[in-house]
């Protein structure tokens, strides 16, 4: 009996650690996700529910009525108390459900979608790296890799981010053409997804869906060349970057209601017109990293 109690206690501690990492920035580690919660933890919750056909709209990181109904449906189907609150038991049940690989899935895209890493995915699924993804295959999802933002130090102003500074050459190799990433605006906390369509000196990206276009429009109010500090997750955790909000050039996606593409800059990236580093973009990259250039 004592051994069983110790095992149960250990499992509770592990799930509590996972839950703490999945909470929105600023939330108490002991808190649960519930109506009104916001942040990356909510977005990943929505992605998990979406993968089980319980959440039919684009994940936005806001725990509203649609998310609550999806959570209640999940709880009812898994013998959990139906209260719409995502505590340790609901998180544990969500992480036990395997994900069915869809055509077009890539490891970096899945890592970004479910807040983990490519390395963790391959470690949780032996042989995955060798055989590659197979449509219909069921994958184990490893523990969430979300982290709360650190407390700003004296050199980090309010409204700045906590992304890693990654040089453009490294980001370009990891965030390949045709793959998707999650972008979070530092000032507003709004999150949307983009697909990379190309770009040699920086990434040319498009909102992945019409809903993502709406979120981008909400961030800017009207289309603008204004540079904004953002965090980009293409499967390697939050990376410091900068965007503008003016559709230009051509786009590859249909149905996303966006006439062209926008620019996504990383540390040391350059503009395509001048082949020179843009100081305003670089200032926003440093802001997204919580640093003064």
PDB file of C-alpha atoms in Angstrom:
ATOM      1  CA  UNK A   1       0.000   0.000   0.000  1.00  0.00           C
ATOM      2  CA  UNK A   2       2.825   2.375   0.891  1.00  0.00           C
ATOM      3  CA  UNK A   3       4.564   1.619  -2.443  1.00  0.00           C
ATOM      4  CA  UNK A   4       1.357   2.341  -4.399  1.00  0.00           C
ATOM      5  CA  UNK A   5       0.949   5.596  -2.534  1.00  0.00           C
ATOM      6  CA  UNK A   6       4.477   6.668  -3.386  1.00  0.00           C
ATOM      7  CA  UNK A   7       3.946   5.873  -7.089  1.00  0.00           C
ATOM      8  CA  UNK A   8       0.702   7.870  -7.133  1.00  0.00           C
ATOM      9  CA  UNK A   9       2.388  10.795  -5.408  1.00  0.00           C
ATOM     10  CA  UNK A  10       5.277  10.739  -7.876  1.00  0.00           C
ATOM     11  CA  UNK A  11       2.883  10.714 -10.845  1.00  0.00           C
ATOM     12  CA  UNK A  12       1.040  13.688  -9.380  1.00  0.00           C
ATOM     13  CA  UNK A  13       4.297  15.621  -9.045  1.00  0.00           C
ATOM     14  CA  UNK A  14       5.272  14.858 -12.669  1.00  0.00           C
ATOM     15  CA  UNK A  15       1.904  15.990 -14.044  1.00  0.00           C
ATOM     16  CA  UNK A  16       2.074  19.112 -11.865  1.00  0.00           C
ATOM     17  CA  UNK A  17       5.444  19.966 -13.410  1.00  0.00           C
ATOM     18  CA  UNK A  18       4.004  19.546 -16.906  1.00  0.00           C
ATOM     19  CA  UNK A  19       1.032  21.694 -15.996  1.00  0.00           C
ATOM     20  CA  UNK A  20       3.221  24.428 -14.569  1.00  0.00           C
ATOM     21  CA  UNK A  21       5.131  24.613 -17.873  1.00  0.00           C
ATOM     22  CA  UNK A  22       1.885  24.825 -19.839  1.00  0.00           C
ATOM     23  CA  UNK A  23       0.425  27.793 -18.037  1.00  0.00           C
ATOM     24  CA  UNK A  24       0.178  31.226 -19.639  1.00  0.00           C
ATOM     25  CA  UNK A  25       2.912  33.668 -18.706  1.00  0.00           C
ATOM     26  CA  UNK A  26       2.118  35.329 -15.399  1.00  0.00           C
ATOM     27  CA  UNK A  27      -0.169  32.579 -14.122  1.00  0.00           C
ATOM     28  CA  UNK A  28       0.474  30.851 -10.819  1.00  0.00           C
ATOM     29  CA  UNK A  29       2.195  27.442 -11.215  1.00  0.00           C
ATOM     30  CA  UNK A  30      -0.589  25.985  -9.075  1.00  0.00           C
ATOM     31  CA  UNK A  31      -3.351  27.361 -11.311  1.00  0.00           C
ATOM     32  CA  UNK A  32      -5.288  25.363 -13.900  1.00  0.00           C
ATOM     33  CA  UNK A  33      -6.420  26.416 -17.354  1.00  0.00           C
ATOM     34  CA  UNK A  34     -10.043  27.529 -17.361  1.00  0.00           C
ATOM     35  CA  UNK A  35     -12.378  29.986 -19.124  1.00  0.00           C
ATOM     36  CA  UNK A  36     -10.591  33.320 -19.365  1.00  0.00           C
ATOM     37  CA  UNK A  37      -7.060  31.843 -19.436  1.00  0.00           C
ATOM     38  CA  UNK A  38      -4.763  33.005 -22.235  1.00  0.00           C
ATOM     39  CA  UNK A  39      -1.359  32.113 -23.594  1.00  0.00           C
ATOM     40  CA  UNK A  40       0.732  29.414 -25.194  1.00  0.00           C
ATOM     41  CA  UNK A  41      -0.541  26.775 -22.782  1.00  0.00           C
ATOM     42  CA  UNK A  42      -4.095  27.375 -23.993  1.00  0.00           C
ATOM     43  CA  UNK A  43      -2.970  27.198 -27.636  1.00  0.00           C
ATOM     44  CA  UNK A  44      -1.343  23.803 -27.068  1.00  0.00           C
ATOM     45  CA  UNK A  45      -4.475  22.628 -25.236  1.00  0.00           C
ATOM     46  CA  UNK A  46      -6.506  23.655 -28.300  1.00  0.00           C
ATOM     47  CA  UNK A  47      -4.081  21.847 -30.613  1.00  0.00           C
ATOM     48  CA  UNK A  48      -4.449  18.644 -28.572  1.00  0.00           C
ATOM     49  CA  UNK A  49      -8.234  18.928 -28.684  1.00  0.00           C
ATOM     50  CA  UNK A  50      -8.134  19.732 -32.415  1.00  0.00           C
ATOM     51  CA  UNK A  51      -6.098  16.578 -33.083  1.00  0.00           C
ATOM     52  CA  UNK A  52      -8.998  14.606 -31.616  1.00  0.00           C
ATOM     53  CA  UNK A  53     -11.638  16.429 -33.723  1.00  0.00           C
ATOM     54  CA  UNK A  54     -13.041  18.179 -30.644  1.00  0.00           C
ATOM     55  CA  UNK A  55     -11.898  21.714 -31.545  1.00  0.00           C
ATOM     56  CA  UNK A  56     -12.860  22.834 -35.040  1.00  0.00           C
ATOM     57  CA  UNK A  57     -11.476  26.402 -35.190  1.00  0.00           C
ATOM     58  CA  UNK A  58      -7.928  27.738 -35.415  1.00  0.00           C
ATOM     59  CA  UNK A  59      -6.121  27.637 -32.044  1.00  0.00           C
ATOM     60  CA  UNK A  60      -5.676  31.187 -30.753  1.00  0.00           C
ATOM     61  CA  UNK A  61      -4.495  30.805 -27.156  1.00  0.00           C
ATOM     62  CA  UNK A  62      -7.731  32.185 -25.694  1.00  0.00           C
ATOM     63  CA  UNK A  63      -9.859  29.931 -23.460  1.00  0.00           C
ATOM     64  CA  UNK A  64     -13.348  30.863 -24.639  1.00  0.00           C
ATOM     65  CA  UNK A  65     -16.716  29.039 -24.904  1.00  0.00           C
ATOM     66  CA  UNK A  66     -15.603  26.827 -27.835  1.00  0.00           C
ATOM     67  CA  UNK A  67     -12.551  25.652 -25.910  1.00  0.00           C
ATOM     68  CA  UNK A  68     -14.598  25.033 -22.781  1.00  0.00           C
ATOM     69  CA  UNK A  69     -17.111  22.899 -24.672  1.00  0.00           C
ATOM     70  CA  UNK A  70     -14.284  20.886 -26.239  1.00  0.00           C
ATOM     71  CA  UNK A  71     -12.679  20.326 -22.827  1.00  0.00           C
ATOM     72  CA  UNK A  72     -15.998  19.211 -21.350  1.00  0.00           C
ATOM     73  CA  UNK A  73     -16.508  16.785 -24.235  1.00  0.00           C
ATOM     74  CA  UNK A  74     -13.023  15.363 -23.715  1.00  0.00           C
ATOM     75  CA  UNK A  75     -13.576  15.011 -19.968  1.00  0.00           C
ATOM     76  CA  UNK A  76     -16.910  13.271 -20.495  1.00  0.00           C
ATOM     77  CA  UNK A  77     -15.345  10.820 -22.935  1.00  0.00           C
ATOM     78  CA  UNK A  78     -12.495   9.919 -20.589  1.00  0.00           C
ATOM     79  CA  UNK A  79     -14.355   9.453 -17.310  1.00  0.00           C
ATOM     80  CA  UNK A  80     -13.160  12.730 -15.808  1.00  0.00           C
ATOM     81  CA  UNK A  81     -15.170  15.266 -13.791  1.00  0.00           C
ATOM     82  CA  UNK A  82     -16.882  17.455 -16.384  1.00  0.00           C
ATOM     83  CA  UNK A  83     -16.045  20.924 -15.095  1.00  0.00           C
ATOM     84  CA  UNK A  84     -14.251  22.594 -18.027  1.00  0.00           C
ATOM     85  CA  UNK A  85     -11.136  23.112 -15.887  1.00  0.00           C
ATOM     86  CA  UNK A  86      -7.864  21.657 -17.180  1.00  0.00           C
ATOM     87  CA  UNK A  87      -6.096  20.475 -14.053  1.00  0.00           C
ATOM     88  CA  UNK A  88      -3.502  17.699 -13.570  1.00  0.00           C
ATOM     89  CA  UNK A  89      -5.900  14.811 -14.299  1.00  0.00           C
ATOM     90  CA  UNK A  90      -7.158  16.325 -17.553  1.00  0.00           C
ATOM     91  CA  UNK A  91      -3.613  17.190 -18.697  1.00  0.00           C
ATOM     92  CA  UNK A  92      -2.477  13.648 -17.942  1.00  0.00           C
ATOM     93  CA  UNK A  93      -5.346  12.198 -19.978  1.00  0.00           C
ATOM     94  CA  UNK A  94      -4.633  14.561 -22.893  1.00  0.00           C
ATOM     95  CA  UNK A  95      -0.975  13.562 -22.989  1.00  0.00           C
ATOM     96  CA  UNK A  96      -1.850   9.847 -23.002  1.00  0.00           C
ATOM     97  CA  UNK A  97      -3.783  10.136 -26.277  1.00  0.00           C
ATOM     98  CA  UNK A  98      -1.625   9.441 -29.345  1.00  0.00           C
ATOM     99  CA  UNK A  99      -1.565  11.738 -32.350  1.00  0.00           C
ATOM    100  CA  UNK A 100      -2.456  10.343 -35.789  1.00  0.00           C
ATOM    101  CA  UNK A 101      -0.004  11.640 -38.398  1.00  0.00           C
ATOM    102  CA  UNK A 102      -1.679  13.583 -41.219  1.00  0.00           C
ATOM    103  CA  UNK A 103      -0.449  13.914 -44.829  1.00  0.00           C
ATOM    104  CA  UNK A 104       1.970  16.837 -45.046  1.00  0.00           C
ATOM    105  CA  UNK A 105       3.020  16.715 -41.387  1.00  0.00           C
ATOM    106  CA  UNK A 106       6.694  17.330 -40.670  1.00  0.00           C
ATOM    107  CA  UNK A 107       8.629  16.829 -37.442  1.00  0.00           C
ATOM    108  CA  UNK A 108       9.484  20.555 -37.019  1.00  0.00           C
ATOM    109  CA  UNK A 109       5.846  21.525 -37.630  1.00  0.00           C
ATOM    110  CA  UNK A 110       4.572  18.955 -35.120  1.00  0.00           C
ATOM    111  CA  UNK A 111       7.151  20.062 -32.573  1.00  0.00           C
ATOM    112  CA  UNK A 112       6.017  23.682 -32.932  1.00  0.00           C
ATOM    113  CA  UNK A 113       2.349  22.696 -32.834  1.00  0.00           C
ATOM    114  CA  UNK A 114       2.594  20.673 -29.624  1.00  0.00           C
ATOM    115  CA  UNK A 115       5.215  22.761 -27.792  1.00  0.00           C
ATOM    116  CA  UNK A 116       7.981  20.189 -27.809  1.00  0.00           C
ATOM    117  CA  UNK A 117      11.164  19.550 -29.815  1.00  0.00           C
ATOM    118  CA  UNK A 118      12.106  17.310 -32.716  1.00  0.00           C
ATOM    119  CA  UNK A 119      14.581  15.547 -30.437  1.00  0.00           C
ATOM    120  CA  UNK A 120      11.884  14.832 -27.843  1.00  0.00           C
ATOM    121  CA  UNK A 121       9.506  13.516 -30.504  1.00  0.00           C
ATOM    122  CA  UNK A 122      12.069  11.102 -31.901  1.00  0.00           C
ATOM    123  CA  UNK A 123      13.091   9.996 -28.407  1.00  0.00           C
ATOM    124  CA  UNK A 124       9.457   9.252 -27.511  1.00  0.00           C
ATOM    125  CA  UNK A 125       8.951   7.285 -30.738  1.00  0.00           C
ATOM    126  CA  UNK A 126      11.881   4.881 -31.319  1.00  0.00           C
ATOM    127  CA  UNK A 127      12.781   4.448 -34.973  1.00  0.00           C
ATOM    128  CA  UNK A 128      10.912   7.580 -36.070  1.00  0.00           C
ATOM    129  CA  UNK A 129      14.026   9.367 -37.333  1.00  0.00           C
ATOM    130  CA  UNK A 130      14.971   6.443 -39.556  1.00  0.00           C
ATOM    131  CA  UNK A 131      11.571   5.658 -41.086  1.00  0.00           C
ATOM    132  CA  UNK A 132      10.164   9.189 -41.197  1.00  0.00           C
ATOM    133  CA  UNK A 133       6.537  10.151 -40.712  1.00  0.00           C
ATOM    134  CA  UNK A 134       3.866   7.857 -42.126  1.00  0.00           C
ATOM    135  CA  UNK A 135       0.298   9.111 -42.566  1.00  0.00           C
ATOM    136  CA  UNK A 136      -2.001   7.370 -40.092  1.00  0.00           C
ATOM    137  CA  UNK A 137       0.838   6.417 -37.753  1.00  0.00           C
ATOM    138  CA  UNK A 138       0.091   7.061 -34.056  1.00  0.00           C
ATOM    139  CA  UNK A 139       2.741   9.086 -32.258  1.00  0.00           C
ATOM    140  CA  UNK A 140       3.393   9.471 -28.568  1.00  0.00           C
ATOM    141  CA  UNK A 141       3.528  13.147 -27.605  1.00  0.00           C
ATOM    142  CA  UNK A 142       6.415  13.888 -25.223  1.00  0.00           C
ATOM    143  CA  UNK A 143       6.110  16.229 -22.219  1.00  0.00           C
ATOM    144  CA  UNK A 144       5.416  19.845 -23.047  1.00  0.00           C
ATOM    145  CA  UNK A 145       8.499  22.029 -23.473  1.00  0.00           C
ATOM    146  CA  UNK A 146       6.722  25.288 -22.655  1.00  0.00           C
ATOM    147  CA  UNK A 147       8.416  27.598 -20.247  1.00  0.00           C
ATOM    148  CA  UNK A 148       7.122  30.649 -18.445  1.00  0.00           C
ATOM    149  CA  UNK A 149       8.926  33.865 -19.261  1.00  0.00           C
ATOM    150  CA  UNK A 150      11.713  34.732 -16.824  1.00  0.00           C
ATOM    151  CA  UNK A 151      11.420  37.741 -14.572  1.00  0.00           C
ATOM    152  CA  UNK A 152      12.879  40.741 -16.429  1.00  0.00           C
ATOM    153  CA  UNK A 153      16.318  41.798 -15.219  1.00  0.00           C
ATOM    154  CA  UNK A 154      17.415  45.399 -14.908  1.00  0.00           C
ATOM    155  CA  UNK A 155      18.378  45.561 -18.566  1.00  0.00           C
ATOM    156  CA  UNK A 156      15.039  44.178 -19.798  1.00  0.00           C
ATOM    157  CA  UNK A 157      12.211  46.643 -20.197  1.00  0.00           C
ATOM    158  CA  UNK A 158       8.549  45.833 -19.762  1.00  0.00           C
ATOM    159  CA  UNK A 159       6.930  44.686 -22.996  1.00  0.00           C
ATOM    160  CA  UNK A 160      10.040  42.903 -24.219  1.00  0.00           C
ATOM    161  CA  UNK A 161      10.245  39.196 -24.979  1.00  0.00           C
ATOM    162  CA  UNK A 162      12.322  36.251 -23.856  1.00  0.00           C
ATOM    163  CA  UNK A 163      13.168  34.570 -27.163  1.00  0.00           C
ATOM    164  CA  UNK A 164      16.550  33.096 -28.047  1.00  0.00           C
ATOM    165  CA  UNK A 165      18.791  35.072 -30.358  1.00  0.00           C
ATOM    166  CA  UNK A 166      19.308  32.792 -33.368  1.00  0.00           C
ATOM    167  CA  UNK A 167      21.259  33.897 -36.409  1.00  0.00           C
ATOM    168  CA  UNK A 168      19.401  33.895 -39.722  1.00  0.00           C
ATOM    169  CA  UNK A 169      21.556  31.157 -41.223  1.00  0.00           C
ATOM    170  CA  UNK A 170      20.562  28.751 -38.437  1.00  0.00           C
ATOM    171  CA  UNK A 171      16.899  29.760 -38.520  1.00  0.00           C
ATOM    172  CA  UNK A 172      16.787  29.319 -42.317  1.00  0.00           C
ATOM    173  CA  UNK A 173      18.026  25.736 -42.024  1.00  0.00           C
ATOM    174  CA  UNK A 174      15.498  24.792 -39.333  1.00  0.00           C
ATOM    175  CA  UNK A 175      12.502  26.768 -40.636  1.00  0.00           C
ATOM    176  CA  UNK A 176      12.432  25.346 -44.157  1.00  0.00           C
ATOM    177  CA  UNK A 177      10.314  26.413 -47.116  1.00  0.00           C
ATOM    178  CA  UNK A 178       6.821  24.923 -46.925  1.00  0.00           C
ATOM    179  CA  UNK A 179       6.855  24.417 -43.138  1.00  0.00           C
ATOM    180  CA  UNK A 180       4.780  26.277 -40.562  1.00  0.00           C
ATOM    181  CA  UNK A 181       5.632  28.147 -37.384  1.00  0.00           C
ATOM    182  CA  UNK A 182       3.767  29.850 -34.565  1.00  0.00           C
ATOM    183  CA  UNK A 183       4.290  33.611 -34.215  1.00  0.00           C
ATOM    184  CA  UNK A 184       3.480  35.510 -31.000  1.00  0.00           C
ATOM    185  CA  UNK A 185       3.375  39.311 -30.982  1.00  0.00           C
ATOM    186  CA  UNK A 186       5.357  40.512 -27.949  1.00  0.00           C
ATOM    187  CA  UNK A 187       3.234  43.584 -27.226  1.00  0.00           C
ATOM    188  CA  UNK A 188      -0.249  42.065 -27.489  1.00  0.00           C
ATOM    189  CA  UNK A 189       0.424  38.376 -26.808  1.00  0.00           C
ATOM    190  CA  UNK A 190      -1.689  37.483 -29.865  1.00  0.00           C
ATOM    191  CA  UNK A 191      -0.594  34.298 -31.636  1.00  0.00           C
ATOM    192  CA  UNK A 192      -0.997  33.214 -35.248  1.00  0.00           C
ATOM    193  CA  UNK A 193       0.565  30.645 -37.578  1.00  0.00           C
ATOM    194  CA  UNK A 194       2.556  31.293 -40.732  1.00  0.00           C
ATOM    195  CA  UNK A 195       3.901  29.186 -43.577  1.00  0.00           C
ATOM    196  CA  UNK A 196       7.287  29.935 -45.100  1.00  0.00           C
ATOM    197  CA  UNK A 197       7.111  30.345 -48.871  1.00  0.00           C
ATOM    198  CA  UNK A 198      10.739  31.268 -49.517  1.00  0.00           C
ATOM    199  CA  UNK A 199      13.223  34.062 -48.973  1.00  0.00           C
ATOM    200  CA  UNK A 200      17.019  34.120 -49.241  1.00  0.00           C
ATOM    201  CA  UNK A 201      18.068  36.960 -46.920  1.00  0.00           C
ATOM    202  CA  UNK A 202      15.081  36.578 -44.568  1.00  0.00           C
ATOM    203  CA  UNK A 203      11.929  34.432 -44.449  1.00  0.00           C
ATOM    204  CA  UNK A 204       8.967  35.346 -46.640  1.00  0.00           C
ATOM    205  CA  UNK A 205       5.877  34.022 -44.844  1.00  0.00           C
ATOM    206  CA  UNK A 206       2.101  33.959 -45.245  1.00  0.00           C
ATOM    207  CA  UNK A 207      -0.649  33.608 -42.644  1.00  0.00           C
ATOM    208  CA  UNK A 208      -1.555  29.914 -42.696  1.00  0.00           C
ATOM    209  CA  UNK A 209      -5.339  30.431 -42.735  1.00  0.00           C
ATOM    210  CA  UNK A 210      -7.946  33.173 -43.018  1.00  0.00           C
ATOM    211  CA  UNK A 211      -8.230  33.117 -39.226  1.00  0.00           C
ATOM    212  CA  UNK A 212      -4.488  33.753 -38.948  1.00  0.00           C
ATOM    213  CA  UNK A 213      -4.873  36.701 -41.321  1.00  0.00           C
ATOM    214  CA  UNK A 214      -7.578  38.107 -39.052  1.00  0.00           C
ATOM    215  CA  UNK A 215      -5.233  37.869 -36.057  1.00  0.00           C
ATOM    216  CA  UNK A 216      -2.454  39.629 -37.947  1.00  0.00           C
ATOM    217  CA  UNK A 217      -4.921  42.365 -38.930  1.00  0.00           C
ATOM    218  CA  UNK A 218      -5.998  42.677 -35.292  1.00  0.00           C
ATOM    219  CA  UNK A 219      -2.376  43.188 -34.247  1.00  0.00           C
ATOM    220  CA  UNK A 220      -1.782  45.938 -36.802  1.00  0.00           C
ATOM    221  CA  UNK A 221      -5.242  47.487 -37.144  1.00  0.00           C
ATOM    222  CA  UNK A 222      -4.387  48.286 -40.752  1.00  0.00           C
ATOM    223  CA  UNK A 223      -1.654  46.920 -42.996  1.00  0.00           C
ATOM    224  CA  UNK A 224       1.632  48.644 -42.257  1.00  0.00           C
ATOM    225  CA  UNK A 225       5.398  48.380 -42.771  1.00  0.00           C
ATOM    226  CA  UNK A 226       5.833  48.939 -39.018  1.00  0.00           C
ATOM    227  CA  UNK A 227       8.347  46.520 -37.497  1.00  0.00           C
ATOM    228  CA  UNK A 228       7.110  44.514 -34.511  1.00  0.00           C
ATOM    229  CA  UNK A 229       8.936  42.262 -32.062  1.00  0.00           C
ATOM    230  CA  UNK A 230       7.699  38.665 -32.183  1.00  0.00           C
ATOM    231  CA  UNK A 231       8.547  35.226 -30.851  1.00  0.00           C
ATOM    232  CA  UNK A 232       8.686  32.481 -33.497  1.00  0.00           C
ATOM    233  CA  UNK A 233       8.473  28.779 -32.715  1.00  0.00           C
ATOM    234  CA  UNK A 234       9.325  26.510 -35.655  1.00  0.00           C
ATOM    235  CA  UNK A 235      10.062  23.540 -33.422  1.00  0.00           C
ATOM    236  CA  UNK A 236      12.993  24.842 -31.407  1.00  0.00           C
ATOM    237  CA  UNK A 237      11.195  26.926 -28.771  1.00  0.00           C
ATOM    238  CA  UNK A 238      10.635  30.709 -28.852  1.00  0.00           C
ATOM    239  CA  UNK A 239      13.129  32.501 -31.107  1.00  0.00           C
ATOM    240  CA  UNK A 240      13.470  36.296 -31.238  1.00  0.00           C
ATOM    241  CA  UNK A 241      12.350  37.808 -34.547  1.00  0.00           C
ATOM    242  CA  UNK A 242      10.692  40.807 -36.218  1.00  0.00           C
ATOM    243  CA  UNK A 243       7.854  41.161 -38.734  1.00  0.00           C
ATOM    244  CA  UNK A 244       6.197  43.842 -40.781  1.00  0.00           C
ATOM    245  CA  UNK A 245       2.489  43.835 -41.554  1.00  0.00           C
ATOM    246  CA  UNK A 246       2.287  44.919 -45.193  1.00  0.00           C
ATOM    247  CA  UNK A 247       1.179  42.305 -47.745  1.00  0.00           C
ATOM    248  CA  UNK A 248       3.435  42.505 -50.787  1.00  0.00           C
ATOM    249  CA  UNK A 249       4.739  40.355 -53.614  1.00  0.00           C
ATOM    250  CA  UNK A 250       3.057  37.038 -54.316  1.00  0.00           C
ATOM    251  CA  UNK A 251       1.667  34.271 -52.130  1.00  0.00           C
ATOM    252  CA  UNK A 252       1.254  30.518 -52.529  1.00  0.00           C
ATOM    253  CA  UNK A 253      -1.717  29.826 -50.282  1.00  0.00           C
ATOM    254  CA  UNK A 254      -5.336  30.069 -51.355  1.00  0.00           C
ATOM    255  CA  UNK A 255      -8.184  30.736 -48.947  1.00  0.00           C
ATOM    256  CA  UNK A 256      -6.119  32.643 -46.385  1.00  0.00           C
ATOM    257  CA  UNK A 257      -7.480  36.045 -47.524  1.00  0.00           C
ATOM    258  CA  UNK A 258      -3.988  37.522 -47.670  1.00  0.00           C
ATOM    259  CA  UNK A 259      -2.787  39.157 -50.910  1.00  0.00           C
ATOM    260  CA  UNK A 260       0.894  38.283 -50.847  1.00  0.00           C
ATOM    261  CA  UNK A 261       3.375  37.694 -48.041  1.00  0.00           C
ATOM    262  CA  UNK A 262       5.167  39.514 -45.206  1.00  0.00           C
ATOM    263  CA  UNK A 263       8.799  39.581 -44.062  1.00  0.00           C
ATOM    264  CA  UNK A 264      10.102  37.704 -41.022  1.00  0.00           C
ATOM    265  CA  UNK A 265      13.580  38.762 -39.860  1.00  0.00           C
ATOM    266  CA  UNK A 266      15.993  37.050 -37.471  1.00  0.00           C
ATOM    267  CA  UNK A 267      19.351  38.093 -36.025  1.00  0.00           C
ATOM    268  CA  UNK A 268      21.599  39.247 -38.862  1.00  0.00           C
ATOM    269  CA  UNK A 269      19.044  38.838 -41.644  1.00  0.00           C
ATOM    270  CA  UNK A 270      18.925  41.339 -44.497  1.00  0.00           C
ATOM    271  CA  UNK A 271      16.345  42.891 -46.792  1.00  0.00           C
ATOM    272  CA  UNK A 272      15.888  41.444 -50.265  1.00  0.00           C
ATOM    273  CA  UNK A 273      15.905  44.845 -51.915  1.00  0.00           C
ATOM    274  CA  UNK A 274      19.200  46.160 -50.545  1.00  0.00           C
ATOM    275  CA  UNK A 275      20.899  42.980 -49.265  1.00  0.00           C
ATOM    276  CA  UNK A 276      21.666  45.037 -46.142  1.00  0.00           C
ATOM    277  CA  UNK A 277      20.736  44.572 -42.486  1.00  0.00           C
ATOM    278  CA  UNK A 278      17.662  46.616 -41.537  1.00  0.00           C
ATOM    279  CA  UNK A 279      18.357  48.447 -38.235  1.00  0.00           C
ATOM    280  CA  UNK A 280      14.667  48.695 -37.307  1.00  0.00           C
ATOM    281  CA  UNK A 281      14.108  44.969 -37.762  1.00  0.00           C
ATOM    282  CA  UNK A 282      17.235  44.188 -35.744  1.00  0.00           C
ATOM    283  CA  UNK A 283      16.094  46.493 -32.935  1.00  0.00           C
ATOM    284  CA  UNK A 284      12.837  44.528 -32.757  1.00  0.00           C
ATOM    285  CA  UNK A 285      14.735  41.209 -32.786  1.00  0.00           C
ATOM    286  CA  UNK A 286      16.677  42.359 -29.721  1.00  0.00           C
ATOM    287  CA  UNK A 287      13.467  43.562 -28.086  1.00  0.00           C
ATOM    288  CA  UNK A 288      11.953  40.091 -28.648  1.00  0.00           C
ATOM    289  CA  UNK A 289      14.991  38.667 -26.852  1.00  0.00           C
ATOM    290  CA  UNK A 290      14.556  41.049 -23.908  1.00  0.00           C
ATOM    291  CA  UNK A 291      17.807  42.815 -24.646  1.00  0.00           C
ATOM    292  CA  UNK A 292      18.915  46.308 -25.524  1.00  0.00           C
ATOM    293  CA  UNK A 293      20.904  46.353 -28.745  1.00  0.00           C
TER     294      UNK A 293
END
